[in-house]
Amino acid sequence: MVIDQVKIGQVIGGMRSLKCLVTDISYLDPQEGIRYRGYTLPEVFAKLPKPPGAEMPYVEGLLFLLLTGDVPTESEVGDIVDEFKKRRVLPSHVYDVIDAFPKDASPMAVFSAAILSMQGDSSFARLYREGINKMEYWDPTFEDTMDLLAKLPEVASYIYSRLYKDGKRTQGDPNLDMGANFAHMMGIPKPYDDVSRLNFIIHADHESGNVSAHTGHLVGSALSDVYLSISAMLNGLAGPLHGLANQEVLRWLQDLVEQMKGKVPTEEEMKQFVWDTLNSGQVIPGFGHAVLRKTDPRYSLQREFCQTHMKDDLLFKYTDMLYKVVPPILTEQGKAKNPWPNVDAQSGIIHWHYGIKEYPFYTVLFGIGRSIGITANLIWDRALGYAIERPKSLSTAMLEEMAKNAK
Ligand SMILES: CC(C)(COP(=O)(O)OP(=O)(O)OC[C@H]1O[C@@H](n2cnc3c(N)ncnc32)[C@H](O)[C@@H]1OP(=O)(O)O)[C@@H](O)C(=O)NCCC(=O)NCCS
């Protein structure tokens, strides 16, 4: 049955909107935003169990939801929290790999390499060599996923310590869930535990066609294990049109703070700054989206958090004013198909507020979250026996010939 037709514009235009991937884990509706297993993000945040006293749900509960499609009970979440605690400790060579990078290395390059350095521990790779039945591929993929996800906060917090602080190795707290333990290892007090949970959950998945998710799936389709696939997807996430955009937002805003000498601009001044950026041939960072056609619900959830916890933050005031002035300007300019803000317009300012002032690290935080969705997909890819990817190429001359014949 034919489900789509391929246009030349799509072949040369990044395969935009081509219906050629399948996942049951998340779906991006252009009008409504992302749904995880059928639930909108506000529903996910309302339904998932929360640690005692927390505003945000357990990240571990999201993994359960993405894998099974069911909202977990407290005790089901507790099982994953316990599993992660058992699997957190890093092999000592991971510290050596991180230490081997120069201090000015990109934290995403270090993150990707640190994950790759653990590939020797892959259960899937070992069992594949031993001749495992393909019906069982999903099982060691699940084991690798649990091992890797449990370790990501440890890896990331050590990268932060090594590149930007004193290089101290902080021990994880065995009493804490993933989000709270990450905040603990970063040395940031409450409510940063809730910021971590919020951040990891909203970034987990955005269906399969974006660069990081597609890369994870593509590499995994060659039966490369979870370590190889996640390391690869992080390299795509590191690009300026993908995960790096949140640091662009902050850089751009701080330019304005400098110009305004720290005072809140008037709406007119803000409009002028936006037009100046557009007229100099740059995009407005944090606005627009390849698929979405409304305000990103991930933006709205973060905005709600900011309104509760950091209403008086200078950068939040700037961001809130941008929410008012940018969409009409992008609409008037008439180029962007979506004038509304995306996830990246808010996330950087929250981390900045809580003391993480090193922009390049923000994509690492995104990467921890994104690993949850991609590994959930990889487990199902192996369970369903999805094929190795191999689309077909044509030459430009062939496309020109086709276009000529069509006329
Ligand atoms: C996200 C993004 C890469 C999507 O790109 P896309 O799918 O090509 O977007 P569109 O189809 O709407 O682009 C059509 C035109 O509008 C422009 N446009 C899109 N978003 C824009 C923005 N925020 N500011 C200015 N111009 C924008 C594009 O550059 C393109 O211009 P061109 O025809 O001169 O090349 C794009 O909106 C963008 O660059 N946004 C800013 C960066 C950002 O926030 N990235 C994070 C995404 S989660």
PDB file of C-alpha atoms in Angstrom, residues 236-406:
ATOM      1  CA  GLY A 236      24.534  14.658  15.683  1.00  0.00           C
ATOM      2  CA  LEU A 237      22.952  16.306  18.703  1.00  0.00           C
ATOM      3  CA  ALA A 238      26.114  18.418  19.020  1.00  0.00           C
ATOM      4  CA  GLY A 239      25.314  20.304  15.787  1.00  0.00           C
ATOM      5  CA  PRO A 240      24.271  23.996  15.867  1.00  0.00           C
ATOM      6  CA  LEU A 241      20.943  23.372  14.132  1.00  0.00           C
ATOM      7  CA  HIS A 242      20.028  20.670  16.648  1.00  0.00           C
ATOM      8  CA  GLY A 243      20.949  20.465  20.348  1.00  0.00           C
ATOM      9  CA  LEU A 244      23.388  23.349  20.304  1.00  0.00           C
ATOM     10  CA  ALA A 245      20.617  25.892  19.678  1.00  0.00           C
ATOM     11  CA  ASN A 246      19.925  26.458  23.396  1.00  0.00           C
ATOM     12  CA  GLN A 247      23.375  27.909  23.930  1.00  0.00           C
ATOM     13  CA  GLU A 248      22.866  30.197  20.925  1.00  0.00           C
ATOM     14  CA  VAL A 249      19.765  31.584  22.653  1.00  0.00           C
ATOM     15  CA  LEU A 250      21.753  32.465  25.737  1.00  0.00           C
ATOM     16  CA  ARG A 251      24.650  33.964  23.808  1.00  0.00           C
ATOM     17  CA  TRP A 252      22.220  36.116  21.840  1.00  0.00           C
ATOM     18  CA  LEU A 253      20.307  37.226  24.941  1.00  0.00           C
ATOM     19  CA  GLN A 254      23.476  38.122  26.792  1.00  0.00           C
ATOM     20  CA  ASP A 255      24.556  40.273  23.910  1.00  0.00           C
ATOM     21  CA  LEU A 256      21.390  42.238  24.454  1.00  0.00           C
ATOM     22  CA  VAL A 257      21.864  42.367  28.252  1.00  0.00           C
ATOM     23  CA  GLU A 258      25.262  43.918  27.556  1.00  0.00           C
ATOM     24  CA  GLN A 259      23.814  46.413  25.102  1.00  0.00           C
ATOM     25  CA  MET A 260      21.072  47.318  27.590  1.00  0.00           C
ATOM     26  CA  LYS A 261      23.617  47.556  30.435  1.00  0.00           C
ATOM     27  CA  GLY A 262      21.569  45.077  32.479  1.00  0.00           C
ATOM     28  CA  LYS A 263      18.190  46.828  32.402  1.00  0.00           C
ATOM     29  CA  VAL A 264      15.011  45.314  30.986  1.00  0.00           C
ATOM     30  CA  PRO A 265      14.441  46.703  27.473  1.00  0.00           C
ATOM     31  CA  THR A 266      11.201  48.309  26.430  1.00  0.00           C
ATOM     32  CA  GLU A 267       9.117  46.383  23.895  1.00  0.00           C
ATOM     33  CA  GLU A 268      10.261  48.806  21.203  1.00  0.00           C
ATOM     34  CA  GLU A 269      13.941  48.224  22.032  1.00  0.00           C
ATOM     35  CA  MET A 270      13.385  44.469  22.001  1.00  0.00           C
ATOM     36  CA  LYS A 271      11.648  44.632  18.617  1.00  0.00           C
ATOM     37  CA  GLN A 272      14.570  46.598  17.234  1.00  0.00           C
ATOM     38  CA  PHE A 273      17.060  44.005  18.533  1.00  0.00           C
ATOM     39  CA  VAL A 274      15.056  41.201  16.861  1.00  0.00           C
ATOM     40  CA  TRP A 275      14.876  43.079  13.555  1.00  0.00           C
ATOM     41  CA  ASP A 276      18.601  43.886  13.714  1.00  0.00           C
ATOM     42  CA  THR A 277      19.341  40.164  14.111  1.00  0.00           C
ATOM     43  CA  LEU A 278      17.111  39.253  11.151  1.00  0.00           C
ATOM     44  CA  ASN A 279      18.456  42.060   8.976  1.00  0.00           C
ATOM     45  CA  SER A 280      22.012  40.880   9.598  1.00  0.00           C
ATOM     46  CA  GLY A 281      21.048  37.547   8.008  1.00  0.00           C
ATOM     47  CA  GLN A 282      20.831  35.516  11.224  1.00  0.00           C
ATOM     48  CA  VAL A 283      17.975  33.421  12.581  1.00  0.00           C
ATOM     49  CA  ILE A 284      16.244  34.179  15.881  1.00  0.00           C
ATOM     50  CA  PRO A 285      17.503  31.338  18.056  1.00  0.00           C
ATOM     51  CA  GLY A 286      14.882  29.371  19.971  1.00  0.00           C
ATOM     52  CA  PHE A 287      12.117  30.125  17.468  1.00  0.00           C
ATOM     53  CA  GLY A 288      10.830  28.048  14.556  1.00  0.00           C
ATOM     54  CA  HIS A 289      10.643  24.298  14.060  1.00  0.00           C
ATOM     55  CA  ALA A 290      10.877  21.841  11.191  1.00  0.00           C
ATOM     56  CA  VAL A 291       7.607  20.086  12.130  1.00  0.00           C
ATOM     57  CA  LEU A 292       5.814  21.956  14.937  1.00  0.00           C
ATOM     58  CA  ARG A 293       3.444  24.757  14.013  1.00  0.00           C
ATOM     59  CA  LYS A 294       2.621  26.136  17.459  1.00  0.00           C
ATOM     60  CA  THR A 295       4.348  27.004  20.750  1.00  0.00           C
ATOM     61  CA  ASP A 296       6.357  23.963  21.761  1.00  0.00           C
ATOM     62  CA  PRO A 297       4.740  22.395  24.861  1.00  0.00           C
ATOM     63  CA  ARG A 298       8.283  21.769  26.117  1.00  0.00           C
ATOM     64  CA  TYR A 299       8.734  25.554  26.074  1.00  0.00           C
ATOM     65  CA  SER A 300       5.459  26.060  27.950  1.00  0.00           C
ATOM     66  CA  LEU A 301       6.334  23.548  30.684  1.00  0.00           C
ATOM     67  CA  GLN A 302       9.670  25.241  31.309  1.00  0.00           C
ATOM     68  CA  ARG A 303       8.003  28.653  31.268  1.00  0.00           C
ATOM     69  CA  GLU A 304       5.600  27.504  33.993  1.00  0.00           C
ATOM     70  CA  PHE A 305       8.579  26.361  36.069  1.00  0.00           C
ATOM     71  CA  CYS A 306      10.272  29.742  35.586  1.00  0.00           C
ATOM     72  CA  GLN A 307       7.117  31.608  36.573  1.00  0.00           C
ATOM     73  CA  THR A 308       7.000  29.653  39.832  1.00  0.00           C
ATOM     74  CA  HIS A 309      10.690  29.626  40.733  1.00  0.00           C
ATOM     75  CA  MET A 310      12.530  32.428  38.952  1.00  0.00           C
ATOM     76  CA  LYS A 311       9.964  35.069  38.043  1.00  0.00           C
ATOM     77  CA  ASP A 312      12.379  37.895  38.830  1.00  0.00           C
ATOM     78  CA  ASP A 313      15.339  36.485  36.891  1.00  0.00           C
ATOM     79  CA  LEU A 314      16.567  39.090  34.396  1.00  0.00           C
ATOM     80  CA  LEU A 315      17.017  36.626  31.524  1.00  0.00           C
ATOM     81  CA  PHE A 316      13.560  35.170  32.143  1.00  0.00           C
ATOM     82  CA  LYS A 317      12.111  38.659  31.829  1.00  0.00           C
ATOM     83  CA  TYR A 318      13.900  39.042  28.500  1.00  0.00           C
ATOM     84  CA  THR A 319      12.685  35.610  27.352  1.00  0.00           C
ATOM     85  CA  ASP A 320       9.128  36.400  28.301  1.00  0.00           C
ATOM     86  CA  MET A 321       9.232  39.627  26.341  1.00  0.00           C
ATOM     87  CA  LEU A 322      10.601  37.747  23.325  1.00  0.00           C
ATOM     88  CA  TYR A 323       7.597  35.417  23.528  1.00  0.00           C
ATOM     89  CA  LYS A 324       5.460  38.507  22.961  1.00  0.00           C
ATOM     90  CA  VAL A 325       7.472  40.310  20.280  1.00  0.00           C
ATOM     91  CA  VAL A 326       9.135  37.617  18.115  1.00  0.00           C
ATOM     92  CA  PRO A 327       6.131  35.694  16.660  1.00  0.00           C
ATOM     93  CA  PRO A 328       4.518  38.796  15.065  1.00  0.00           C
ATOM     94  CA  ILE A 329       7.905  39.869  13.657  1.00  0.00           C
ATOM     95  CA  LEU A 330       8.655  36.444  12.145  1.00  0.00           C
ATOM     96  CA  THR A 331       5.110  36.400  10.753  1.00  0.00           C
ATOM     97  CA  GLU A 332       5.602  39.856   9.240  1.00  0.00           C
ATOM     98  CA  GLN A 333       8.954  38.790   7.768  1.00  0.00           C
ATOM     99  CA  GLY A 334       7.069  35.873   6.193  1.00  0.00           C
ATOM    100  CA  LYS A 335       9.826  33.275   5.936  1.00  0.00           C
ATOM    101  CA  ALA A 336       9.669  30.990   8.967  1.00  0.00           C
ATOM    102  CA  LYS A 337       6.845  28.444   8.699  1.00  0.00           C
ATOM    103  CA  ASN A 338       6.556  28.444  12.473  1.00  0.00           C
ATOM    104  CA  PRO A 339       7.020  31.774  14.280  1.00  0.00           C
ATOM    105  CA  TRP A 340       6.562  30.245  17.778  1.00  0.00           C
ATOM    106  CA  PRO A 341       9.234  29.394  20.372  1.00  0.00           C
ATOM    107  CA  ASN A 342      10.752  25.920  20.634  1.00  0.00           C
ATOM    108  CA  VAL A 343      12.241  24.007  23.561  1.00  0.00           C
ATOM    109  CA  ASP A 344      15.587  25.781  23.316  1.00  0.00           C
ATOM    110  CA  ALA A 345      14.219  29.250  24.005  1.00  0.00           C
ATOM    111  CA  GLN A 346      13.952  28.486  27.752  1.00  0.00           C
ATOM    112  CA  SER A 347      16.241  25.630  28.774  1.00  0.00           C
ATOM    113  CA  GLY A 348      19.553  27.545  28.783  1.00  0.00           C
ATOM    114  CA  ILE A 349      18.266  30.327  31.009  1.00  0.00           C
ATOM    115  CA  ILE A 350      17.124  27.827  33.656  1.00  0.00           C
ATOM    116  CA  HIS A 351      20.541  26.132  33.885  1.00  0.00           C
ATOM    117  CA  TRP A 352      22.199  29.560  33.944  1.00  0.00           C
ATOM    118  CA  HIS A 353      19.958  30.648  36.805  1.00  0.00           C
ATOM    119  CA  TYR A 354      21.009  27.627  38.883  1.00  0.00           C
ATOM    120  CA  GLY A 355      24.694  28.270  38.300  1.00  0.00           C
ATOM    121  CA  ILE A 356      25.627  26.219  35.226  1.00  0.00           C
ATOM    122  CA  LYS A 357      27.117  29.057  33.229  1.00  0.00           C
ATOM    123  CA  GLU A 358      29.117  27.039  30.722  1.00  0.00           C
ATOM    124  CA  TYR A 359      26.865  27.024  27.650  1.00  0.00           C
ATOM    125  CA  PRO A 360      28.500  24.134  25.805  1.00  0.00           C
ATOM    126  CA  PHE A 361      27.460  21.840  28.662  1.00  0.00           C
ATOM    127  CA  TYR A 362      23.740  22.415  28.019  1.00  0.00           C
ATOM    128  CA  THR A 363      23.751  20.013  25.083  1.00  0.00           C
ATOM    129  CA  VAL A 364      25.177  17.297  27.355  1.00  0.00           C
ATOM    130  CA  LEU A 365      22.116  17.773  29.590  1.00  0.00           C
ATOM    131  CA  PHE A 366      19.898  17.446  26.510  1.00  0.00           C
ATOM    132  CA  GLY A 367      21.860  14.315  25.536  1.00  0.00           C
ATOM    133  CA  ILE A 368      21.154  12.524  28.825  1.00  0.00           C
ATOM    134  CA  GLY A 369      17.433  12.986  28.244  1.00  0.00           C
ATOM    135  CA  ARG A 370      17.546  12.093  24.562  1.00  0.00           C
ATOM    136  CA  SER A 371      19.347   8.826  25.366  1.00  0.00           C
ATOM    137  CA  ILE A 372      16.237   7.601  27.208  1.00  0.00           C
ATOM    138  CA  GLY A 373      13.983   7.819  24.146  1.00  0.00           C
ATOM    139  CA  ILE A 374      16.547   6.490  21.728  1.00  0.00           C
ATOM    140  CA  THR A 375      17.439   3.448  23.817  1.00  0.00           C
ATOM    141  CA  ALA A 376      13.735   2.680  24.310  1.00  0.00           C
ATOM    142  CA  ASN A 377      13.434   2.731  20.519  1.00  0.00           C
ATOM    143  CA  LEU A 378      16.531   0.544  20.083  1.00  0.00           C
ATOM    144  CA  ILE A 379      15.090  -2.152  22.377  1.00  0.00           C
ATOM    145  CA  TRP A 380      11.884  -2.231  20.328  1.00  0.00           C
ATOM    146  CA  ASP A 381      13.833  -2.126  17.041  1.00  0.00           C
ATOM    147  CA  ARG A 382      15.601  -5.339  18.103  1.00  0.00           C
ATOM    148  CA  ALA A 383      12.411  -6.923  19.511  1.00  0.00           C
ATOM    149  CA  LEU A 384      10.557  -6.298  16.242  1.00  0.00           C
ATOM    150  CA  GLY A 385      13.492  -7.324  14.061  1.00  0.00           C
ATOM    151  CA  TYR A 386      13.611  -4.042  12.147  1.00  0.00           C
ATOM    152  CA  ALA A 387      15.875  -4.135   9.106  1.00  0.00           C
ATOM    153  CA  ILE A 388      19.211  -2.454   8.480  1.00  0.00           C
ATOM    154  CA  GLU A 389      18.574   0.960   6.835  1.00  0.00           C
ATOM    155  CA  ARG A 390      19.531   1.294   3.194  1.00  0.00           C
ATOM    156  CA  PRO A 391      17.745   4.031   1.221  1.00  0.00           C
ATOM    157  CA  LYS A 392      18.598   4.479  -2.463  1.00  0.00           C
ATOM    158  CA  SER A 393      20.595   7.342  -4.004  1.00  0.00           C
ATOM    159  CA  LEU A 394      20.157   8.889  -7.444  1.00  0.00           C
ATOM    160  CA  SER A 395      22.488  11.225  -9.292  1.00  0.00           C
ATOM    161  CA  THR A 396      21.573  14.862  -9.998  1.00  0.00           C
ATOM    162  CA  ALA A 397      21.467  14.016 -13.718  1.00  0.00           C
ATOM    163  CA  MET A 398      18.892  11.296 -13.029  1.00  0.00           C
ATOM    164  CA  LEU A 399      16.739  13.726 -11.047  1.00  0.00           C
ATOM    165  CA  GLU A 400      16.990  16.296 -13.860  1.00  0.00           C
ATOM    166  CA  GLU A 401      15.981  13.660 -16.384  1.00  0.00           C
ATOM    167  CA  MET A 402      12.973  12.673 -14.264  1.00  0.00           C
ATOM    168  CA  ALA A 403      11.925  16.324 -13.924  1.00  0.00           C
ATOM    169  CA  LYS A 404      12.261  16.847 -17.696  1.00  0.00           C
ATOM    170  CA  ASN A 405      10.198  13.749 -18.480  1.00  0.00           C
ATOM    171  CA  ALA A 406       7.521  14.783 -16.003  1.00  0.00           C
TER     172      ALA A 406
END
